[in-house]
mmCIF file of N, CA and C in Angstrom:
data_model
loop_
_atom_site.group_PDB
_atom_site.id
_atom_site.type_symbol
_atom_site.label_atom_id
_atom_site.label_comp_id
_atom_site.label_asym_id
_atom_site.label_seq_id
_atom_site.Cartn_x
_atom_site.Cartn_y
_atom_site.Cartn_z
ATOM 1 N N MET A 1 11.966 -2.138 -10.088
ATOM 2 C CA MET A 1 11.687 -0.884 -9.276
ATOM 3 C C MET A 1 11.281 -1.305 -7.946
ATOM 4 N N SER A 2 11.628 -0.534 -7.009
ATOM 5 C CA SER A 2 11.236 -0.814 -5.553
ATOM 6 C C SER A 2 11.371 0.516 -4.773
ATOM 7 N N TRP A 3 10.548 0.348 -3.686
ATOM 8 C CA TRP A 3 10.635 1.407 -2.612
ATOM 9 C C TRP A 3 11.498 0.848 -1.483
ATOM 10 N N GLY A 4 12.236 -0.246 -1.583
ATOM 11 C CA GLY A 4 12.941 -1.066 -0.552
ATOM 12 C C GLY A 4 14.318 -0.989 -0.737
ATOM 13 N N ASP A 5 15.036 -1.744 0.050
ATOM 14 C CA ASP A 5 16.521 -1.764 -0.026
ATOM 15 C C ASP A 5 16.867 -3.309 -0.185
ATOM 16 N N HIS A 6 18.099 -3.520 -0.696
ATOM 17 C CA HIS A 6 18.614 -4.859 -0.762
ATOM 18 C C HIS A 6 18.831 -5.345 0.621
ATOM 19 N N TYR A 7 18.884 -6.716 0.751
ATOM 20 C CA TYR A 7 19.145 -7.144 2.121
ATOM 21 C C TYR A 7 20.318 -6.718 2.726
ATOM 22 N N ASP A 8 21.510 -6.449 1.861
ATOM 23 C CA ASP A 8 22.713 -5.985 2.447
ATOM 24 C C ASP A 8 22.614 -4.427 2.584
ATOM 25 N N ALA A 9 21.425 -3.883 2.519
ATOM 26 C CA ALA A 9 21.144 -2.412 2.847
ATOM 27 C C ALA A 9 21.596 -1.418 1.737
ATOM 28 N N ARG A 10 22.193 -1.925 0.433
ATOM 29 C CA ARG A 10 22.226 -0.967 -0.535
ATOM 30 C C ARG A 10 20.873 -0.639 -1.078
ATOM 31 N N LYS A 11 20.886 0.666 -1.441
ATOM 32 C CA LYS A 11 19.625 1.244 -2.070
ATOM 33 C C LYS A 11 19.364 0.589 -3.452
ATOM 34 N N ILE A 12 17.956 0.237 -3.602
ATOM 35 C CA ILE A 12 17.554 -0.148 -4.849
ATOM 36 C C ILE A 12 17.101 1.048 -5.646
ATOM 37 N N PRO A 13 17.329 1.407 -6.869
ATOM 38 C CA PRO A 13 17.086 2.549 -7.638
ATOM 39 C C PRO A 13 15.372 2.768 -7.529
ATOM 40 N N ARG A 14 15.155 4.075 -7.147
ATOM 41 C CA ARG A 14 13.723 4.390 -6.910
ATOM 42 C C ARG A 14 13.118 4.551 -8.319
ATOM 43 N N PRO A 15 11.904 4.421 -8.563
ATOM 44 C CA PRO A 15 11.284 4.496 -9.862
ATOM 45 C C PRO A 15 11.471 6.002 -10.479
ATOM 46 N N LEU A 16 11.307 7.021 -9.690
ATOM 47 C CA LEU A 16 11.510 8.328 -10.112
ATOM 48 C C LEU A 16 12.994 8.662 -10.755
ATOM 49 N N THR A 17 13.924 7.686 -10.263
ATOM 50 C CA THR A 17 15.239 7.836 -10.789
ATOM 51 C C THR A 17 15.420 7.116 -12.166
ATOM 52 N N ARG A 18 14.498 6.369 -12.601
ATOM 53 C CA ARG A 18 14.834 5.502 -13.684
ATOM 54 C C ARG A 18 13.571 5.763 -14.600
ATOM 55 N N PRO A 19 13.724 6.595 -15.604
ATOM 56 C CA PRO A 19 12.645 7.008 -16.438
ATOM 57 C C PRO A 19 12.097 5.747 -17.360
ATOM 58 N N ASP A 20 12.820 4.538 -17.358
ATOM 59 C CA ASP A 20 12.472 3.550 -17.997
ATOM 60 C C ASP A 20 11.486 2.581 -17.227
ATOM 61 N N LEU A 21 11.276 2.966 -15.925
ATOM 62 C CA LEU A 21 10.496 2.174 -14.980
ATOM 63 C C LEU A 21 9.288 3.007 -14.470
ATOM 64 N N ALA A 22 8.119 2.275 -14.462
ATOM 65 C CA ALA A 22 6.833 2.920 -13.853
ATOM 66 C C ALA A 22 7.022 2.941 -12.324
ATOM 67 N N ASP A 23 6.348 3.925 -11.739
ATOM 68 C CA ASP A 23 6.114 3.910 -10.405
ATOM 69 C C ASP A 23 5.118 2.845 -9.983
ATOM 70 N N ALA A 24 5.312 2.251 -8.677
ATOM 71 C CA ALA A 24 4.326 1.396 -8.164
ATOM 72 C C ALA A 24 2.899 2.238 -7.926
ATOM 73 N N ILE A 25 1.835 1.418 -8.172
ATOM 74 C CA ILE A 25 0.489 1.908 -7.917
ATOM 75 C C ILE A 25 0.303 2.056 -6.410
ATOM 76 N N TYR A 26 0.927 1.159 -5.517
ATOM 77 C CA TYR A 26 0.687 1.097 -4.152
ATOM 78 C C TYR A 26 1.833 0.392 -3.515
ATOM 79 N N HIS A 27 2.343 0.854 -2.383
ATOM 80 C CA HIS A 27 3.450 0.095 -1.686
ATOM 81 C C HIS A 27 3.407 0.458 -0.225
ATOM 82 N N TRP A 28 4.084 -0.451 0.510
ATOM 83 C CA TRP A 28 4.123 -0.482 1.900
ATOM 84 C C TRP A 28 5.477 -0.099 2.381
ATOM 85 N N THR A 29 5.717 0.779 3.404
ATOM 86 C CA THR A 29 6.977 1.015 4.152
ATOM 87 C C THR A 29 6.628 1.059 5.461
ATOM 88 N N PRO A 30 6.978 0.085 6.310
ATOM 89 C CA PRO A 30 7.757 -1.090 5.990
ATOM 90 C C PRO A 30 7.092 -1.925 5.287
ATOM 91 N N ALA A 31 7.653 -2.847 4.537
ATOM 92 C CA ALA A 31 6.972 -3.889 3.727
ATOM 93 C C ALA A 31 6.153 -4.880 4.454
ATOM 94 N N ILE A 32 5.147 -5.309 3.910
ATOM 95 C CA ILE A 32 4.294 -6.464 4.508
ATOM 96 C C ILE A 32 4.768 -7.821 4.049
ATOM 97 N N SER A 33 5.624 -7.940 3.215
ATOM 98 C CA SER A 33 6.171 -9.120 2.533
ATOM 99 C C SER A 33 5.210 -10.062 2.098
ATOM 100 N N PHE A 34 4.313 -9.510 1.246
ATOM 101 C CA PHE A 34 3.151 -10.404 0.761
ATOM 102 C C PHE A 34 3.738 -11.599 -0.101
ATOM 103 N N SER A 35 3.171 -12.650 0.054
ATOM 104 C CA SER A 35 3.657 -13.845 -0.532
ATOM 105 C C SER A 35 2.532 -14.716 -1.434
ATOM 106 N N GLY A 36 1.277 -14.246 -1.307
ATOM 107 C CA GLY A 36 0.285 -15.022 -1.954
ATOM 108 C C GLY A 36 -0.720 -13.751 -2.185
ATOM 109 N N ILE A 37 -1.444 -13.902 -3.365
ATOM 110 C CA ILE A 37 -2.460 -12.859 -3.708
ATOM 111 C C ILE A 37 -3.641 -13.379 -4.504
ATOM 112 N N VAL A 38 -4.709 -12.951 -4.427
ATOM 113 C CA VAL A 38 -5.960 -13.560 -4.972
ATOM 114 C C VAL A 38 -6.930 -12.469 -5.079
ATOM 115 N N PHE A 39 -7.764 -12.387 -6.256
ATOM 116 C CA PHE A 39 -9.024 -11.504 -6.194
ATOM 117 C C PHE A 39 -10.077 -12.429 -5.624
ATOM 118 N N TYR A 40 -10.989 -11.966 -4.635
ATOM 119 C CA TYR A 40 -11.915 -12.540 -4.034
ATOM 120 C C TYR A 40 -13.081 -12.537 -4.978
ATOM 121 N N THR A 41 -13.631 -13.875 -5.295
ATOM 122 C CA THR A 41 -14.699 -13.916 -6.160
ATOM 123 C C THR A 41 -15.977 -14.851 -5.549
ATOM 124 N N GLY A 42 -15.784 -15.133 -4.338
ATOM 125 C CA GLY A 42 -16.815 -16.071 -3.662
ATOM 126 C C GLY A 42 -18.205 -15.230 -3.319
ATOM 127 N N ASP A 43 -18.818 -16.131 -2.500
ATOM 128 C CA ASP A 43 -20.222 -15.459 -2.227
ATOM 129 C C ASP A 43 -20.429 -15.318 -0.672
ATOM 130 N N ALA A 44 -19.370 -16.021 0.138
ATOM 131 C CA ALA A 44 -19.517 -15.912 1.558
ATOM 132 C C ALA A 44 -19.206 -14.572 2.224
ATOM 133 N N PHE A 45 -18.523 -13.767 1.392
ATOM 134 C CA PHE A 45 -18.106 -12.351 1.870
ATOM 135 C C PHE A 45 -18.540 -11.488 0.783
ATOM 136 N N PRO A 46 -19.967 -10.961 0.586
ATOM 137 C CA PRO A 46 -20.293 -10.386 -0.626
ATOM 138 C C PRO A 46 -19.629 -8.961 -0.725
ATOM 139 N N ALA A 47 -19.280 -8.462 0.498
ATOM 140 C CA ALA A 47 -18.768 -7.023 0.475
ATOM 141 C C ALA A 47 -17.321 -7.097 0.069
ATOM 142 N N TRP A 48 -16.724 -8.250 -0.037
ATOM 143 C CA TRP A 48 -15.330 -8.334 -0.384
ATOM 144 C C TRP A 48 -15.252 -8.805 -1.907
ATOM 145 N N ARG A 49 -16.212 -9.004 -2.622
ATOM 146 C CA ARG A 49 -16.056 -9.291 -3.950
ATOM 147 C C ARG A 49 -15.507 -8.455 -4.757
ATOM 148 N N ALA A 50 -14.565 -9.033 -5.681
ATOM 149 C CA ALA A 50 -13.475 -8.170 -6.404
ATOM 150 C C ALA A 50 -12.515 -7.378 -5.596
ATOM 151 N N ASN A 51 -12.336 -7.766 -4.392
ATOM 152 C CA ASN A 51 -11.326 -7.118 -3.575
ATOM 153 C C ASN A 51 -10.046 -8.046 -3.853
ATOM 154 N N LEU A 52 -8.868 -7.402 -3.528
ATOM 155 C CA LEU A 52 -7.532 -8.136 -3.580
ATOM 156 C C LEU A 52 -7.131 -8.590 -2.213
ATOM 157 N N LEU A 53 -6.848 -9.765 -2.028
ATOM 158 C CA LEU A 53 -6.493 -10.381 -0.778
ATOM 159 C C LEU A 53 -4.976 -10.702 -0.806
ATOM 160 N N LEU A 54 -4.165 -10.292 0.167
ATOM 161 C CA LEU A 54 -2.690 -10.643 0.111
ATOM 162 C C LEU A 54 -2.368 -11.281 1.398
ATOM 163 N N ALA A 55 -1.593 -12.292 1.255
ATOM 164 C CA ALA A 55 -1.113 -13.043 2.428
ATOM 165 C C ALA A 55 0.201 -12.370 2.809
ATOM 166 N N GLY A 56 0.299 -12.020 4.119
ATOM 167 C CA GLY A 56 1.505 -11.289 4.598
ATOM 168 C C GLY A 56 2.485 -12.120 5.473
ATOM 169 N N LEU A 57 3.722 -12.167 5.251
ATOM 170 C CA LEU A 57 4.733 -12.791 6.012
ATOM 171 C C LEU A 57 5.167 -12.040 7.169
ATOM 172 N N SER A 58 5.822 -10.862 7.004
ATOM 173 C CA SER A 58 6.169 -9.988 8.089
ATOM 174 C C SER A 58 5.074 -9.315 8.784
ATOM 175 N N SER A 59 4.037 -9.020 7.999
ATOM 176 C CA SER A 59 2.864 -8.386 8.609
ATOM 177 C C SER A 59 2.037 -9.320 9.505
ATOM 178 N N GLU A 60 2.269 -10.667 9.280
ATOM 179 C CA GLU A 60 1.418 -11.758 10.011
ATOM 180 C C GLU A 60 0.062 -11.370 9.828
ATOM 181 N N ALA A 61 -0.493 -11.019 8.653
ATOM 182 C CA ALA A 61 -1.810 -10.664 8.379
ATOM 183 C C ALA A 61 -2.326 -10.971 6.943
ATOM 184 N N LEU A 62 -3.623 -10.952 7.018
ATOM 185 C CA LEU A 62 -4.307 -10.914 5.606
ATOM 186 C C LEU A 62 -4.629 -9.477 5.413
ATOM 187 N N THR A 63 -4.081 -8.932 4.402
ATOM 188 C CA THR A 63 -4.478 -7.584 3.842
ATOM 189 C C THR A 63 -5.475 -7.546 2.757
ATOM 190 N N ARG A 64 -6.508 -6.819 2.924
ATOM 191 C CA ARG A 64 -7.554 -6.666 1.881
ATOM 192 C C ARG A 64 -7.626 -5.330 1.378
ATOM 193 N N LEU A 65 -7.491 -5.266 0.022
ATOM 194 C CA LEU A 65 -7.556 -3.925 -0.631
ATOM 195 C C LEU A 65 -8.832 -3.770 -1.524
ATOM 196 N N THR A 66 -9.400 -2.670 -1.369
ATOM 197 C CA THR A 66 -10.555 -2.377 -2.298
ATOM 198 C C THR A 66 -9.975 -1.469 -3.417
ATOM 199 N N LEU A 67 -10.445 -1.829 -4.622
ATOM 200 C CA LEU A 67 -10.044 -1.075 -5.880
ATOM 201 C C LEU A 67 -11.096 -0.349 -6.652
ATOM 202 N N ASP A 68 -10.547 0.547 -7.300
ATOM 203 C CA ASP A 68 -11.384 1.333 -8.394
ATOM 204 C C ASP A 68 -10.498 1.397 -9.683
ATOM 205 N N GLY A 69 -10.897 0.350 -10.448
ATOM 206 C CA GLY A 69 -9.806 0.270 -11.603
ATOM 207 C C GLY A 69 -8.460 -0.145 -11.157
ATOM 208 N N THR A 70 -7.422 0.540 -11.448
ATOM 209 C CA THR A 70 -6.142 0.355 -11.029
ATOM 210 C C THR A 70 -5.664 1.048 -9.764
ATOM 211 N N ARG A 71 -6.816 1.966 -9.162
ATOM 212 C CA ARG A 71 -6.560 2.538 -7.967
ATOM 213 C C ARG A 71 -6.837 2.036 -6.654
ATOM 214 N N VAL A 72 -5.983 1.882 -5.694
ATOM 215 C CA VAL A 72 -6.419 1.289 -4.446
ATOM 216 C C VAL A 72 -7.162 2.303 -3.680
ATOM 217 N N THR A 73 -8.453 2.062 -3.106
ATOM 218 C CA THR A 73 -9.255 2.941 -2.556
ATOM 219 C C THR A 73 -9.427 2.745 -1.015
ATOM 220 N N GLY A 74 -8.904 1.599 -0.520
ATOM 221 C CA GLY A 74 -9.017 1.172 0.929
ATOM 222 C C GLY A 74 -8.144 -0.030 1.242
ATOM 223 N N GLU A 75 -7.648 -0.056 2.381
ATOM 224 C CA GLU A 75 -6.908 -1.115 2.932
ATOM 225 C C GLU A 75 -7.405 -1.596 4.312
ATOM 226 N N GLU A 76 -7.526 -2.900 4.475
ATOM 227 C CA GLU A 76 -7.898 -3.412 5.740
ATOM 228 C C GLU A 76 -6.777 -4.509 6.025
ATOM 229 N N ARG A 77 -6.181 -4.342 7.352
ATOM 230 C CA ARG A 77 -5.251 -5.375 7.644
ATOM 231 C C ARG A 77 -5.784 -6.265 8.822
ATOM 232 N N ILE A 78 -5.915 -7.555 8.605
ATOM 233 C CA ILE A 78 -6.578 -8.428 9.495
ATOM 234 C C ILE A 78 -5.463 -9.335 10.159
ATOM 235 N N PRO A 79 -5.148 -9.137 11.409
ATOM 236 C CA PRO A 79 -3.992 -9.762 12.107
ATOM 237 C C PRO A 79 -4.306 -11.198 12.296
ATOM 238 N N MET A 80 -3.513 -12.132 11.951
ATOM 239 C CA MET A 80 -3.599 -13.550 12.056
ATOM 240 C C MET A 80 -2.822 -14.101 12.986
ATOM 241 N N GLY A 81 -1.805 -13.451 13.618
ATOM 242 C CA GLY A 81 -0.920 -14.109 14.566
ATOM 243 C C GLY A 81 0.130 -14.993 14.144
ATOM 244 N N ALA A 82 0.305 -15.146 12.802
ATOM 245 C CA ALA A 82 1.191 -16.011 12.243
ATOM 246 C C ALA A 82 1.693 -15.551 10.864
ATOM 247 N N ARG A 83 2.774 -15.922 10.455
ATOM 248 C CA ARG A 83 3.232 -15.443 8.956
ATOM 249 C C ARG A 83 2.260 -16.320 8.022
ATOM 250 N N ILE A 84 1.742 -15.623 7.258
ATOM 251 C CA ILE A 84 0.874 -16.108 6.213
ATOM 252 C C ILE A 84 1.582 -16.343 4.808
ATOM 253 N N ARG A 85 1.641 -17.603 4.372
ATOM 254 C CA ARG A 85 2.515 -17.932 3.109
ATOM 255 C C ARG A 85 1.547 -17.714 1.853
ATOM 256 N N ASP A 86 0.162 -18.261 1.994
ATOM 257 C CA ASP A 86 -0.646 -18.038 0.818
ATOM 258 C C ASP A 86 -1.964 -17.925 1.249
ATOM 259 N N VAL A 87 -2.784 -17.501 0.271
ATOM 260 C CA VAL A 87 -4.233 -17.157 0.423
ATOM 261 C C VAL A 87 -5.041 -17.685 -0.799
ATOM 262 N N VAL A 88 -6.129 -18.462 -0.685
ATOM 263 C CA VAL A 88 -6.947 -18.830 -1.830
ATOM 264 C C VAL A 88 -8.423 -18.584 -1.403
ATOM 265 N N SER A 89 -9.275 -18.373 -2.525
ATOM 266 C CA SER A 89 -10.673 -18.368 -2.338
ATOM 267 C C SER A 89 -11.203 -19.803 -2.763
ATOM 268 N N GLY A 90 -11.803 -20.375 -1.610
ATOM 269 C CA GLY A 90 -12.229 -21.804 -1.941
ATOM 270 C C GLY A 90 -13.509 -21.840 -2.740
ATOM 271 N N PRO A 91 -13.885 -22.877 -3.310
ATOM 272 C CA PRO A 91 -15.094 -23.189 -4.032
ATOM 273 C C PRO A 91 -16.391 -22.904 -3.214
ATOM 274 N N ASP A 92 -16.182 -23.006 -1.828
ATOM 275 C CA ASP A 92 -17.305 -22.782 -0.971
ATOM 276 C C ASP A 92 -17.431 -21.317 -0.603
ATOM 277 N N GLY A 93 -16.588 -20.483 -1.098
ATOM 278 C CA GLY A 93 -16.685 -18.989 -0.907
ATOM 279 C C GLY A 93 -15.870 -18.662 0.369
ATOM 280 N N PHE A 94 -15.279 -19.511 1.258
ATOM 281 C CA PHE A 94 -14.483 -19.235 2.327
ATOM 282 C C PHE A 94 -13.122 -18.905 1.828
ATOM 283 N N ILE A 95 -12.384 -18.287 2.660
ATOM 284 C CA ILE A 95 -10.922 -17.994 2.369
ATOM 285 C C ILE A 95 -10.059 -18.737 3.240
ATOM 286 N N TYR A 96 -9.081 -19.357 2.561
ATOM 287 C CA TYR A 96 -8.130 -20.412 3.197
ATOM 288 C C TYR A 96 -6.723 -19.712 3.168
ATOM 289 N N LEU A 97 -6.023 -19.778 4.252
ATOM 290 C CA LEU A 97 -4.780 -19.245 4.407
ATOM 291 C C LEU A 97 -3.919 -20.254 4.876
ATOM 292 N N LEU A 98 -2.664 -20.284 4.379
ATOM 293 C CA LEU A 98 -1.547 -21.305 4.566
ATOM 294 C C LEU A 98 -0.541 -20.522 5.730
ATOM 295 N N THR A 99 -0.297 -21.008 6.784
ATOM 296 C CA THR A 99 0.761 -20.393 7.677
ATOM 297 C C THR A 99 2.089 -20.863 7.256
ATOM 298 N N ASP A 100 3.114 -20.076 7.596
ATOM 299 C CA ASP A 100 4.500 -20.295 7.195
ATOM 300 C C ASP A 100 5.220 -20.783 8.423
ATOM 301 N N GLU A 101 5.064 -21.978 8.881
ATOM 302 C CA GLU A 101 5.587 -22.429 10.121
ATOM 303 C C GLU A 101 6.100 -23.876 9.976
ATOM 304 N N ASP A 102 6.994 -24.401 10.821
ATOM 305 C CA ASP A 102 7.496 -25.754 10.598
ATOM 306 C C ASP A 102 6.347 -26.782 10.492
ATOM 307 N N ARG A 103 5.363 -26.645 11.267
ATOM 308 C CA ARG A 103 4.148 -27.448 11.242
ATOM 309 C C ARG A 103 2.981 -26.633 10.775
ATOM 310 N N GLY A 104 3.020 -26.046 9.452
ATOM 311 C CA GLY A 104 2.108 -25.144 8.919
ATOM 312 C C GLY A 104 0.673 -25.649 9.144
ATOM 313 N N ARG A 105 -0.254 -24.605 9.161
ATOM 314 C CA ARG A 105 -1.623 -24.856 9.355
ATOM 315 C C ARG A 105 -2.528 -24.227 8.127
ATOM 316 N N ILE A 106 -3.501 -24.802 7.906
ATOM 317 C CA ILE A 106 -4.512 -24.195 6.992
ATOM 318 C C ILE A 106 -5.586 -23.578 7.838
ATOM 319 N N LEU A 107 -5.835 -22.334 7.603
ATOM 320 C CA LEU A 107 -6.894 -21.552 8.329
ATOM 321 C C LEU A 107 -8.039 -21.237 7.425
ATOM 322 N N ARG A 108 -9.214 -21.533 7.885
ATOM 323 C CA ARG A 108 -10.459 -21.168 7.052
ATOM 324 C C ARG A 108 -11.123 -19.865 7.714
ATOM 325 N N LEU A 109 -11.346 -18.917 6.874
ATOM 326 C CA LEU A 109 -12.054 -17.754 7.279
ATOM 327 C C LEU A 109 -13.510 -17.980 6.715
ATOM 328 N N LYS A 110 -14.366 -17.584 7.605
ATOM 329 C CA LYS A 110 -15.746 -17.627 7.173
ATOM 330 C C LYS A 110 -16.649 -16.601 7.975
ATOM 331 N N PRO A 111 -17.673 -16.246 7.545
ATOM 332 C CA PRO A 111 -18.472 -15.057 8.059
ATOM 333 C C PRO A 111 -18.907 -15.687 9.519
ATOM 334 N N VAL A 112 -19.026 -14.717 10.497
ATOM 335 C CA VAL A 112 -19.553 -14.987 11.806
ATOM 336 C C VAL A 112 -20.925 -15.861 11.723
ATOM 337 N N ASN A 113 -21.782 -15.433 10.866
ATOM 338 C CA ASN A 113 -23.082 -16.017 10.906
ATOM 339 C C ASN A 113 -23.096 -17.209 9.988
ATOM 340 N N SER A 114 -22.013 -17.907 9.543
ATOM 341 C CA SER A 114 -21.898 -19.092 8.783
ATOM 342 C C SER A 114 -22.330 -20.409 9.659
ATOM 343 N N ARG A 115 -22.890 -21.269 9.079
ATOM 344 C CA ARG A 115 -23.298 -22.477 9.805
ATOM 345 C C ARG A 115 -22.363 -23.621 9.570
ATOM 346 N N ASP A 116 -21.376 -23.407 8.550
ATOM 347 C CA ASP A 116 -20.442 -24.420 8.275
ATOM 348 C C ASP A 116 -19.247 -24.504 9.184
#
């Protein structure tokens, strides 16, 4: 199921046209092209605990979703100025992003008041 189109512009069947498919809980149009996803479980960003973090290629951003069960209750898009290939929550509680470039970089997000 999808709310998008094939790369050759052919339509992909929409969920409502296929009774055997469930509709998406949340989607983006245009797509953010997320390529990495993680639930944040660290301590460095306490307000983000249990939020879903998505690495975005075409959005060139980290997208943070707040959840209530299976329902998305909020979205924050944090521009990174580069295609983001992956996101992980490090053991130090900081968030690490991998850029999608010929000479890719690893970016570390930490709170403004952090001493590290």
